[in-house]
GROMACS .gro file of C-alpha atoms in nm:
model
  433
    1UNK     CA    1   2.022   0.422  -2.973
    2UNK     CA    2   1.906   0.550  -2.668
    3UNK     CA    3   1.568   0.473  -2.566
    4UNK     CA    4   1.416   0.678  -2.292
    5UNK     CA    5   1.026   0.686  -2.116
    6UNK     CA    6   0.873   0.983  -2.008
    7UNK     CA    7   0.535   0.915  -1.786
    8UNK     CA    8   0.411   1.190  -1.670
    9UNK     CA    9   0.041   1.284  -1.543
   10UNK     CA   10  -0.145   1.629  -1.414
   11UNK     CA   11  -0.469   1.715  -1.186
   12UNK     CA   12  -0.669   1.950  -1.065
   13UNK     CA   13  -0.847   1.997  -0.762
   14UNK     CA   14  -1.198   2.128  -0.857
   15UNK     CA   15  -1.066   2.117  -1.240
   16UNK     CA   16  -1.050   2.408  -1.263
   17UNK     CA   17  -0.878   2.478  -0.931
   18UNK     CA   18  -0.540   2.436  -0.782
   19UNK     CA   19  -0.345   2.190  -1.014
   20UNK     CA   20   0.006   2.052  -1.035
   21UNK     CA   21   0.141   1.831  -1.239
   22UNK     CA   22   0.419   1.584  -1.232
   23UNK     CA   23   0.701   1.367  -1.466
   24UNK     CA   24   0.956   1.093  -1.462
   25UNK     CA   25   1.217   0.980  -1.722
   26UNK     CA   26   1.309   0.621  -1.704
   27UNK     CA   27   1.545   0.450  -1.820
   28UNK     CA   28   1.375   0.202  -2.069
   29UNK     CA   29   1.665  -0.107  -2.064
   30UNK     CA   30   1.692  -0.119  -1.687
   31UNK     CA   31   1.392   0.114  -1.556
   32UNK     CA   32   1.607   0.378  -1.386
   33UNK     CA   33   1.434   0.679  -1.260
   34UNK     CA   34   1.672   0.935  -1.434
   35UNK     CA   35   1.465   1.242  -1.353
   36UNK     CA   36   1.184   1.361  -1.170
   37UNK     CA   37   1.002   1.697  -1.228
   38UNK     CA   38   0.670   1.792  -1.046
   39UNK     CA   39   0.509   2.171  -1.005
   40UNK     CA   40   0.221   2.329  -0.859
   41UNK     CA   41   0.063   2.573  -1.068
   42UNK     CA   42  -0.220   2.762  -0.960
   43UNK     CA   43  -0.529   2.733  -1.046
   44UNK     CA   44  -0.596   2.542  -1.358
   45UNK     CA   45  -0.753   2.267  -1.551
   46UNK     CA   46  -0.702   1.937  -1.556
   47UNK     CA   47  -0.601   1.900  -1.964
   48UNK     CA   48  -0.356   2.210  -1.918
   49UNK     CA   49  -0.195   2.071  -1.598
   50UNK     CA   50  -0.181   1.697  -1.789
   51UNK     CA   51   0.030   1.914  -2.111
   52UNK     CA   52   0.230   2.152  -1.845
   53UNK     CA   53   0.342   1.776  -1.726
   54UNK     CA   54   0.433   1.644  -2.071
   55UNK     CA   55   0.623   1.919  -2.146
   56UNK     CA   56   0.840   1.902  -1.851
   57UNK     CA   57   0.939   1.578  -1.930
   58UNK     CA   58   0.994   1.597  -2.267
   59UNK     CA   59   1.257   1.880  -2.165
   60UNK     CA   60   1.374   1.654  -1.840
   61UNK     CA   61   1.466   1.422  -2.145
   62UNK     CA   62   1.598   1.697  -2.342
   63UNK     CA   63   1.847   1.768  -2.054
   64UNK     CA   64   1.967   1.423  -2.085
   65UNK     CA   65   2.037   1.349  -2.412
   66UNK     CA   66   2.399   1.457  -2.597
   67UNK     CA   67   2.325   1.318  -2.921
   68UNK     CA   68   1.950   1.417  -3.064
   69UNK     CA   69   1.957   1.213  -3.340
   70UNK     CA   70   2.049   0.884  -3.160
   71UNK     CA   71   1.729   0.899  -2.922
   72UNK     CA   72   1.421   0.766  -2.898
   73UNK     CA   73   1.159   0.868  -2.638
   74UNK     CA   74   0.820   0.692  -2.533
   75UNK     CA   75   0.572   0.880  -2.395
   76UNK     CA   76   0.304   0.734  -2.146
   77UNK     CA   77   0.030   0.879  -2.056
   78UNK     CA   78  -0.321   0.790  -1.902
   79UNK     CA   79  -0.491   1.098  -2.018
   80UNK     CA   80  -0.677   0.978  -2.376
   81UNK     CA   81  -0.704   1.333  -2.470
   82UNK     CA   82  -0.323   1.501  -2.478
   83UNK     CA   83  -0.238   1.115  -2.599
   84UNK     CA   84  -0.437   1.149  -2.927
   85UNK     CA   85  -0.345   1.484  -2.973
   86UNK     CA   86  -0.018   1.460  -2.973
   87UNK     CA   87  -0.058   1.173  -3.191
   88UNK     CA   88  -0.210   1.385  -3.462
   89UNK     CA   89  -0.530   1.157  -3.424
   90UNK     CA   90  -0.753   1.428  -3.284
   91UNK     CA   91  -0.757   1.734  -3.370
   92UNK     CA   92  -0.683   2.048  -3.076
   93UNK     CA   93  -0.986   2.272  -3.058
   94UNK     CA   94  -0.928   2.433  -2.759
   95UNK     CA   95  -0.797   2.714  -2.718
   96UNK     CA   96  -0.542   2.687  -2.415
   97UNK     CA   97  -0.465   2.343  -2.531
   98UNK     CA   98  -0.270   2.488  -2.890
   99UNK     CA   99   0.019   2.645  -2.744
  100UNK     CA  100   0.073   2.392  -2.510
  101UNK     CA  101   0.071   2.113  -2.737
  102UNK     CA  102   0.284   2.329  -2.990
  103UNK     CA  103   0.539   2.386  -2.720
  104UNK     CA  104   0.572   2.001  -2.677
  105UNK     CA  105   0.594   1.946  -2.995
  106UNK     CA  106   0.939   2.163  -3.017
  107UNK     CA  107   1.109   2.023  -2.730
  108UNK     CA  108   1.256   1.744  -2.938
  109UNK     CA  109   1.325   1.650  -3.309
  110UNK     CA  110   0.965   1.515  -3.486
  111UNK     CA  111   0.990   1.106  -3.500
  112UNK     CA  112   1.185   1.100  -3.229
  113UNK     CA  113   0.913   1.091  -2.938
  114UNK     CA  114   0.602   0.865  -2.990
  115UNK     CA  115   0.329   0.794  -2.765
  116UNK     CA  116   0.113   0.496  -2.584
  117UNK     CA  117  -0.199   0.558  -2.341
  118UNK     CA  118  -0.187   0.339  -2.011
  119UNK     CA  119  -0.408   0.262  -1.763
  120UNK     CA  120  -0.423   0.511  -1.448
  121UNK     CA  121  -0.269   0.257  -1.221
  122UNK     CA  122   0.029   0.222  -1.440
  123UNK     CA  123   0.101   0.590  -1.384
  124UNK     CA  124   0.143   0.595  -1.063
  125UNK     CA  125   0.479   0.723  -1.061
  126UNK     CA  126   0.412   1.061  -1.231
  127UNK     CA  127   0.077   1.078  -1.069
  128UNK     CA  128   0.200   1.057  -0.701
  129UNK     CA  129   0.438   1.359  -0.790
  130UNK     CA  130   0.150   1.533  -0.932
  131UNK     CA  131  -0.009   1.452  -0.574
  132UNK     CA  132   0.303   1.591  -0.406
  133UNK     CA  133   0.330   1.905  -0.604
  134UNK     CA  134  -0.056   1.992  -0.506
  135UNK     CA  135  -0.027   1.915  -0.183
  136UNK     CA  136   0.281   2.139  -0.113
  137UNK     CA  137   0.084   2.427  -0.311
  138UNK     CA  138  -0.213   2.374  -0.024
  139UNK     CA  139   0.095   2.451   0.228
  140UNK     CA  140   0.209   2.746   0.018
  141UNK     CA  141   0.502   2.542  -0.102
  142UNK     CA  142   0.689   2.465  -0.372
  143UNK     CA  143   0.752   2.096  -0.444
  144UNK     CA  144   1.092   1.989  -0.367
  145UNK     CA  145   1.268   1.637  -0.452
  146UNK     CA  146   1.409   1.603  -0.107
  147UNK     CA  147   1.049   1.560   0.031
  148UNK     CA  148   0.957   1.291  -0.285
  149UNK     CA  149   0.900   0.972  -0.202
  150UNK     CA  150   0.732   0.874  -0.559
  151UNK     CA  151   1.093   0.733  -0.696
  152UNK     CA  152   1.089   0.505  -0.347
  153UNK     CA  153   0.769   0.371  -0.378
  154UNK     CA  154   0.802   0.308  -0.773
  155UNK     CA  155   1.123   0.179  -0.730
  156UNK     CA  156   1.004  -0.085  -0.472
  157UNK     CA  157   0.692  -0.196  -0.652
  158UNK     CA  158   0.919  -0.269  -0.965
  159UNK     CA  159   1.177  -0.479  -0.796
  160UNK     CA  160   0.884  -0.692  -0.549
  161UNK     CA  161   0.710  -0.733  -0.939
  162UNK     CA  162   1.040  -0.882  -1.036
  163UNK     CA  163   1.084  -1.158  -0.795
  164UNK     CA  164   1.007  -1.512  -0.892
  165UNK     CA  165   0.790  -1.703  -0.627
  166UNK     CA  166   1.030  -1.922  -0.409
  167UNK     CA  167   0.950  -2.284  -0.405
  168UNK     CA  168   0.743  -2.449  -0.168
  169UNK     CA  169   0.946  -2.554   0.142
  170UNK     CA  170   0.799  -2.814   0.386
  171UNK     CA  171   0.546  -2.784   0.609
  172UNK     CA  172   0.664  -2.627   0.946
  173UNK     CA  173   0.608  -2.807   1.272
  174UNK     CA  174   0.435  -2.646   1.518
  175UNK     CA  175   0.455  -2.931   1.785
  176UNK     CA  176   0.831  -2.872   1.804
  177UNK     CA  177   0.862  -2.497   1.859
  178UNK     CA  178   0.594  -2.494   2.107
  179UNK     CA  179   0.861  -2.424   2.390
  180UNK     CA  180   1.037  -2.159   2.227
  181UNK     CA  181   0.659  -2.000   2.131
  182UNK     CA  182   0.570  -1.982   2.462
  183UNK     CA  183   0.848  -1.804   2.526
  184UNK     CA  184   0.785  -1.560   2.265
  185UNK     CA  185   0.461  -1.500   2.327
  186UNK     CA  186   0.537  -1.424   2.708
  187UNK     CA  187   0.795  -1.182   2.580
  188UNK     CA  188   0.554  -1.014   2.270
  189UNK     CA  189   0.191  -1.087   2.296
  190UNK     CA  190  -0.046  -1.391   2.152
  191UNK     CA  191  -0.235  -1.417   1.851
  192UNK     CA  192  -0.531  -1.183   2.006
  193UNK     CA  193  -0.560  -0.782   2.036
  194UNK     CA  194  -0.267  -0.754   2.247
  195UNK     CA  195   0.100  -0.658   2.180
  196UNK     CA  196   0.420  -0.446   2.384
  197UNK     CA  197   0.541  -0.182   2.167
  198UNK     CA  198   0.757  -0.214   1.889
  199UNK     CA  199   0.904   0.009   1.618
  200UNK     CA  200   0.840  -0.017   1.223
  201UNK     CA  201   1.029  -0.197   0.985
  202UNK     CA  202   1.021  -0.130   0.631
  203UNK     CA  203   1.139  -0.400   0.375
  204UNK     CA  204   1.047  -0.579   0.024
  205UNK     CA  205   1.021  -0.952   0.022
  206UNK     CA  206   0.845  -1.203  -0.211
  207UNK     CA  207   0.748  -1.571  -0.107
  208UNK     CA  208   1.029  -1.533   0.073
  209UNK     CA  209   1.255  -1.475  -0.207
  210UNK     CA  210   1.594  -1.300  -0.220
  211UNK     CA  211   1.657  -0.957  -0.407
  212UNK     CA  212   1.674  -0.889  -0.792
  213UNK     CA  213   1.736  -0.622  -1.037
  214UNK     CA  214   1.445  -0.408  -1.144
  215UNK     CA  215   1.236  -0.548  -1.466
  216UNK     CA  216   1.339  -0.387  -1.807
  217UNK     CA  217   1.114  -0.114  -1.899
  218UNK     CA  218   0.963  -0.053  -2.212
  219UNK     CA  219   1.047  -0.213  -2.539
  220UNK     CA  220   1.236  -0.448  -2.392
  221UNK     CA  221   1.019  -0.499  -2.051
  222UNK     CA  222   0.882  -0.854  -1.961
  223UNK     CA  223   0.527  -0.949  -1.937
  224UNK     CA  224   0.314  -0.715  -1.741
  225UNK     CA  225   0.079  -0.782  -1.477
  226UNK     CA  226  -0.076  -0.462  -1.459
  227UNK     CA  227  -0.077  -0.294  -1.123
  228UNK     CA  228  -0.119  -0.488  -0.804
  229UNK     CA  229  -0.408  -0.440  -0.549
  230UNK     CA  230  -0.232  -0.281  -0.214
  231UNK     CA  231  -0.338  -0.380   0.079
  232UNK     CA  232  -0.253  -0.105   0.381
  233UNK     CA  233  -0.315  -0.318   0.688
  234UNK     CA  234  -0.400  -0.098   0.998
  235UNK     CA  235  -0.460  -0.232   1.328
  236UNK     CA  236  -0.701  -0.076   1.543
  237UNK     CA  237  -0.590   0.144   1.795
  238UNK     CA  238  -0.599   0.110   2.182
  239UNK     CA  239  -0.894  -0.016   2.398
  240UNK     CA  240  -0.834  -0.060   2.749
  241UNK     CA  241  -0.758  -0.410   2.703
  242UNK     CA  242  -0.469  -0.368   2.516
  243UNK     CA  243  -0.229  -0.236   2.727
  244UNK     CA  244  -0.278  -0.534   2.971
  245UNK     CA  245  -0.223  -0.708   2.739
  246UNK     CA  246  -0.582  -0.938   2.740
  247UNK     CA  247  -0.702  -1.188   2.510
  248UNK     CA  248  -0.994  -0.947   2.286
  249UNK     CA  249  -1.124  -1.155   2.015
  250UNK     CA  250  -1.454  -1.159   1.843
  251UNK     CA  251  -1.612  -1.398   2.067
  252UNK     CA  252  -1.643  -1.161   2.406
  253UNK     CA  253  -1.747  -0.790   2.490
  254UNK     CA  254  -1.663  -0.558   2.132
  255UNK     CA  255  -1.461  -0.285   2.350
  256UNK     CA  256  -1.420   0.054   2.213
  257UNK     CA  257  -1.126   0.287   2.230
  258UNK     CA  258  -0.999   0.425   2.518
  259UNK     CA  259  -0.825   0.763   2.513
  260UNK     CA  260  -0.540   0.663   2.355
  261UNK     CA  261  -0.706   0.474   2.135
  262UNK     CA  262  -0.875   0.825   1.954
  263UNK     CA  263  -0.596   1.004   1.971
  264UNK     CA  264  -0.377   0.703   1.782
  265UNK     CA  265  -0.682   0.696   1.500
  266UNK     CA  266  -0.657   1.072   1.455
  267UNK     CA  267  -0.278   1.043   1.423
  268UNK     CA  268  -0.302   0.768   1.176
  269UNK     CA  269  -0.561   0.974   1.007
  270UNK     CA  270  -0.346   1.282   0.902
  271UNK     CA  271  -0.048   1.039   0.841
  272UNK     CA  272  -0.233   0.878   0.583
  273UNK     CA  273  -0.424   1.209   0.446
  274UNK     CA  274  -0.049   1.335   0.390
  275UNK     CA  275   0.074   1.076   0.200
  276UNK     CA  276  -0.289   1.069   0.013
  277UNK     CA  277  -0.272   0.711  -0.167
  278UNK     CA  278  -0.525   0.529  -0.009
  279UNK     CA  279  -0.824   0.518  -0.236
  280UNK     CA  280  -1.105   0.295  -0.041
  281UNK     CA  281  -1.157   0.152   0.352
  282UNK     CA  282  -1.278  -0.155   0.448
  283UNK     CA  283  -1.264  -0.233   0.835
  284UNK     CA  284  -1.382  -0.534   1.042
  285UNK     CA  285  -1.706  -0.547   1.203
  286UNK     CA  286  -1.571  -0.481   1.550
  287UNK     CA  287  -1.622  -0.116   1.726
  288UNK     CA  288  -1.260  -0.052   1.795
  289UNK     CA  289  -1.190  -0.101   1.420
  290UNK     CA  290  -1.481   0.058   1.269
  291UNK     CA  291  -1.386   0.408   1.525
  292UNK     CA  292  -1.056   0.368   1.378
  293UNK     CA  293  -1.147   0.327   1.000
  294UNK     CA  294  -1.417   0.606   1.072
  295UNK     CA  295  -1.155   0.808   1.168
  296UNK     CA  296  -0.918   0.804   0.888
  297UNK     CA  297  -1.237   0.817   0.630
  298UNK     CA  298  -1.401   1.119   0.792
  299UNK     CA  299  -1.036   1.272   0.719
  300UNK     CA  300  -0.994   1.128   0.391
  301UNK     CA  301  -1.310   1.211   0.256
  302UNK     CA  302  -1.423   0.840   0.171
  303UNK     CA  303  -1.668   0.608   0.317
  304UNK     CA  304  -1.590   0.272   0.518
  305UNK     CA  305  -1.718  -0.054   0.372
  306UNK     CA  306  -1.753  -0.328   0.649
  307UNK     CA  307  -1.604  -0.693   0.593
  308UNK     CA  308  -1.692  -0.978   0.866
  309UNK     CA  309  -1.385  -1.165   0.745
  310UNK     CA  310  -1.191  -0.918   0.917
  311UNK     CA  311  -1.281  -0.992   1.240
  312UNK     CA  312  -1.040  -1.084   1.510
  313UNK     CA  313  -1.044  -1.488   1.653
  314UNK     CA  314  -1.244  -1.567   1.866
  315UNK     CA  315  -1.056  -1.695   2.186
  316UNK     CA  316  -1.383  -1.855   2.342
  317UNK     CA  317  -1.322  -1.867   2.768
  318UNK     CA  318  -1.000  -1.715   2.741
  319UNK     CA  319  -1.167  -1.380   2.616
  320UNK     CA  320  -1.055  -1.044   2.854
  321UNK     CA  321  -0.790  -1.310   3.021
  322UNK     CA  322  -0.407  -1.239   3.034
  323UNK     CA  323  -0.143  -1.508   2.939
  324UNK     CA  324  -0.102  -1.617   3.286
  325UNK     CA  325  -0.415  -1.655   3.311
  326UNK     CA  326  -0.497  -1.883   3.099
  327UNK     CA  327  -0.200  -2.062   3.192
  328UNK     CA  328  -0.335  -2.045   3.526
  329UNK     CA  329  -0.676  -2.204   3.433
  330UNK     CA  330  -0.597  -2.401   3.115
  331UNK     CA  331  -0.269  -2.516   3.107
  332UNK     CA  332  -0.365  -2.838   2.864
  333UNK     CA  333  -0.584  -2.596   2.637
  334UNK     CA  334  -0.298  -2.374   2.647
  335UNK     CA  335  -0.004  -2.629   2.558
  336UNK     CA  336  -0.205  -2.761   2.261
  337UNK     CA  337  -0.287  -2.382   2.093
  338UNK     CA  338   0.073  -2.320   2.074
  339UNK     CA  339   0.183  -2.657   1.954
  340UNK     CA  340  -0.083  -2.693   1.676
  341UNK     CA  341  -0.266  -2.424   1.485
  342UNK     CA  342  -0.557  -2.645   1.442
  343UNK     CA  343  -0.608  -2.635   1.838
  344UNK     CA  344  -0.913  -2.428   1.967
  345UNK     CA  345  -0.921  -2.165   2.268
  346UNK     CA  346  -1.097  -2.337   2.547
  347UNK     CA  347  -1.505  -2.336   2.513
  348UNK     CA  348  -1.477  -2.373   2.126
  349UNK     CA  349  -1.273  -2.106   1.997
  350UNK     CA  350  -1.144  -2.006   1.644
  351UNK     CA  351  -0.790  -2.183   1.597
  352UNK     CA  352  -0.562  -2.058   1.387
  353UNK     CA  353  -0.638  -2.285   1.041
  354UNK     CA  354  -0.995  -2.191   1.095
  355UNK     CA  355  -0.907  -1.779   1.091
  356UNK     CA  356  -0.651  -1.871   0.828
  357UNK     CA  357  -0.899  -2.019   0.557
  358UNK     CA  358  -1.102  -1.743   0.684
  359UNK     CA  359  -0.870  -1.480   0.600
  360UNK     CA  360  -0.717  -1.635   0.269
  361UNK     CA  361  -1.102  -1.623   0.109
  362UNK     CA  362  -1.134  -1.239   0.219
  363UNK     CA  363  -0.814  -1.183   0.106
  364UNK     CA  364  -0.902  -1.337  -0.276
  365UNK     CA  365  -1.240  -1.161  -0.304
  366UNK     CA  366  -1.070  -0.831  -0.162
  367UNK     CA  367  -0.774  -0.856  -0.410
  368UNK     CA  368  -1.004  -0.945  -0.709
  369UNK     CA  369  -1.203  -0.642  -0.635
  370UNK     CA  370  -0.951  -0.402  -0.556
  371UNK     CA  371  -0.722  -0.484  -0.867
  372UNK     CA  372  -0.523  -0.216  -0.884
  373UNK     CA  373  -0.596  -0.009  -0.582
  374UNK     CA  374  -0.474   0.104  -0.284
  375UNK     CA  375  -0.707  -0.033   0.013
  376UNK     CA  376  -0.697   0.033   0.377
  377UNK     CA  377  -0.807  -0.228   0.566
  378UNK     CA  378  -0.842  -0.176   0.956
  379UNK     CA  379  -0.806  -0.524   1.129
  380UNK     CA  380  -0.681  -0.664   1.401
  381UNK     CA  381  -0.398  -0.837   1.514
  382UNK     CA  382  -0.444  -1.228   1.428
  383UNK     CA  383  -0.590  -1.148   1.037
  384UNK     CA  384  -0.314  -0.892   0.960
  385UNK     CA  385  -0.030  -1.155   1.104
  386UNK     CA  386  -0.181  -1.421   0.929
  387UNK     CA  387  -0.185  -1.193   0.579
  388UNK     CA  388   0.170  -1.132   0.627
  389UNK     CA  389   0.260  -1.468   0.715
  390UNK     CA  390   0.045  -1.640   0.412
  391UNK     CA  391   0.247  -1.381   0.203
  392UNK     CA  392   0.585  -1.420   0.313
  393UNK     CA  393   0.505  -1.827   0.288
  394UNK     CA  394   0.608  -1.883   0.680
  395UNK     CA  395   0.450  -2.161   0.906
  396UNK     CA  396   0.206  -2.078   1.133
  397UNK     CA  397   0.424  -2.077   1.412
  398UNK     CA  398   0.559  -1.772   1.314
  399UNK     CA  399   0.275  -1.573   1.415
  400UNK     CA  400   0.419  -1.625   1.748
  401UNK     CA  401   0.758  -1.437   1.634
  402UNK     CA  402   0.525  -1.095   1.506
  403UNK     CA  403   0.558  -0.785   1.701
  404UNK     CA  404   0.175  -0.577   1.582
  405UNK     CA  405   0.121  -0.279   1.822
  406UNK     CA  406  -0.188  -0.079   1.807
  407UNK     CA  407  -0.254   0.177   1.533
  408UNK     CA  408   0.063   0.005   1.336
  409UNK     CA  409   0.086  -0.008   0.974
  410UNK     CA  410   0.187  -0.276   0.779
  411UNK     CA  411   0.145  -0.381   0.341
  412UNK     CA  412   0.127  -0.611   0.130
  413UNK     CA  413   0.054  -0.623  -0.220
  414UNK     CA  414  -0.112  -0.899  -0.436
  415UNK     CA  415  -0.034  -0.958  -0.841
  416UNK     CA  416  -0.218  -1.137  -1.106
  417UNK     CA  417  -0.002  -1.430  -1.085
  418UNK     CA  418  -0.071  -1.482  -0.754
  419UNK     CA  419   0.240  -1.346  -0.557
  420UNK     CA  420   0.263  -1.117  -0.251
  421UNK     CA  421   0.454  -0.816  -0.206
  422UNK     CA  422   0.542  -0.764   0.186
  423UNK     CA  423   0.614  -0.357   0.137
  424UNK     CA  424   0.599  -0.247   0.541
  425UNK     CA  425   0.535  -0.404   0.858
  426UNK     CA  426   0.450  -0.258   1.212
  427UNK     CA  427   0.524   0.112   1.150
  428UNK     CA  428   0.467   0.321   1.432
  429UNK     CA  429   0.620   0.639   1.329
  430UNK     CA  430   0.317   0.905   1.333
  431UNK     CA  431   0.246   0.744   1.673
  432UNK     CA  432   0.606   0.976   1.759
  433UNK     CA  433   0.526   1.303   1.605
   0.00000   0.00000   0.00000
């Protein structure tokens, strides 16, 4: 028997108003995308747009079956209404709903297809090509699959859910890669709101672990977590500290952006409009941050909350100092920060345990509250290093080996079980267009 899973999901932009829908098959053993189908269609509704979706792929399925009567297809769905319906539990009273359900009901053999309602954020495959196929009808376009990147992004959030946590390793020591730290942090930038350039790097790691298959889908799928909360980490943009590469923590003047710094928020902006996922914005108190976040939610369309655990260290006397600097001034002070995280700045400073329990209790409430959403949170450069070191499970010292350059983009996302997702770090590409 083969067992097959349509998802598929529709929407409308003013319901009614310009609509598209969009449809995956899967296969339910190994959780294969085996088709995609997504469509704008005019202006419509969002029930009709929801059954225009079903209905392509039911007959995506169709295409790929030889034998009819050794199939089985699940359908998910998170629309209640064209669930039911199709279910024969509710009756279809509307009038532009009858031929469409009809229609579905042809495409394949009756007891062959059944269907199960799901949770919005467990149809995020089918609703991200709905997404697509909407915003190329804004452009006057069709939707193409060369252009998808909904099988991508599925595909990685199945195999970073399918990684067991590694085990705990020892604790690393600081005190003897304080040499080679220096070094790095000549070469790359400290802890604080400066950093050379540096292109993105895209990858999926877990704890640390090593690769695995995708989890089995459907009636043979493991437990399921539900849908992670997905952290999009932005750092601020430029102030004029930042290309000289100063110390700019909390703990000195709150510079704002320079130029550059507007022009890398507004860039960021429309990057992140066009690939429309991000669903709240939560920035750190700072000015450069909050422009930035304002920014991207006056072009999203959604408000900024603020979060004080956000906020950058604070690097006490060293604050609008370079490297040398401080070297210069405070060579003891100096030594001990990059031998021990639990060393302060000179003048009573954050070190880096302090911003780390700091970080790790914003990052719980955040992740409790945002279960199953796609966050942005504008930061700066020691929080967002220290979220992607905490998930990866590296030593502290390995802040010291991050590249974070203004207006980057890194994420991470955070499942019930308590494992972290490392999807992108430090990408820079809209900062090239």
């Amino acid at each position: 028997m083969r067992r097959l899973i349509v998802e598929a999901d529709g929407g409308s932009r003013g319901n009614p108003g310009p609509a598209g829908y969009g449809a995956v098959v899967l296969d339910a053993a190994t959780g294969e995308t085996l088709a995609e189908r997504a469509e704008y269609i005019g202006v419509a509704t969002n029930n009709v747009a929801e059954y225009k979706g079903l209905i392509a792929g039911l007959k995506a399925a169709l295409e790929l079956t030889t034998d009819l009567a050794n199939v089985s297809v699940l359908v998910r769905m998170d629309s209640k209404l064209v669930v039911e319906q199709m279910s024969g539990r509710w009756k279809i009273k509307h009038p532009d709903m009858k031929p469409l359900a009809a229609e579905a009901g042809r495409i394949l053999p009756a007891g062959r297809v059944r269907y199960e309602w799901i949770p919005r954020e467990q149809n995020k495959h089918a609703d991200r090509l709905a997404n697509e196929a909407m915003d190329a009808g804004k452009r006057g376009e069709q939707w193409r699959p060369a252009d998808s990147t909904a099988a991508f992004d599925a595909a990685a959030a199945r195999n970073a859910a399918a990684l067991p946590p590694a085990p705990a390793g020892p604790p690393g020591d600081a005190a003897a890669g304080a040499a080679k730290a220096r070094a790095a942090l000549v070469r790359s930038g400290a802890g604080g709101d400066f950093e050379a350039a540096a292109g993105g790097a895209q990858f999926a790691v877990r704890h640390g672990g090593t690769t695995a298959p995708a989890p089995a889908q459907g009636w043979s799928g493991g437990p399921d977590m539900g849908a992670p909360a997905t952290f999009v980490l932005l750092r601020h943009g430029e102030t004029a500290l930042t290309p000289e590469k100063r110390f700019s923590g909390s703990g000195g003047n709150d510079p704002e952006l320079s130029a550059v710094g507007l022009r890398q928020a507004d860039a960021v902006a429309e990057a992140l409009a066009a690939r429309g996922t991000i669903q709240e914005i939560v920035s750190s108190p700072l000015k450069r941050c909050r422009q930035t976040a304002e920014a991207v939610g006056a072009r999203l369309g959604l408000d900024v909350r603020v979060e004080e655990g956000l906020r950058e260290t604070d690097f006490g006397a060293w604050e609008g100092l370079t490297f040398g600097e401080v070297r210069e001034r405070y060579p003891d002070d100096l030594d001990a920060w990059l031998a021990s995280p639990k060393a302060e700045p000179t003048g009573g400073g954050e070190s880096f345990a302090t911003v780390a329990r700091r970080v790790t209790a914003t990052r719980d409430r955040l992740a409790a509250a945002y279960a199953g959403r796609t966050v942005l949170l504008v930061s700066h450069v020691t929080p967002i290093k220290t979220l992607i070191r905490l998930a990866l499970g590296a030593p502290p010292e390995s802040l010291f080996r991050m590249e974070l350059s203004a207006a980057s983009l890194s994420a991470v996302a955070y499942y019930a079980d308590g494992n972290a997702s490392v999807r992108l770090f430090n990408d820079t590409g809209h900062l090239r267009g």
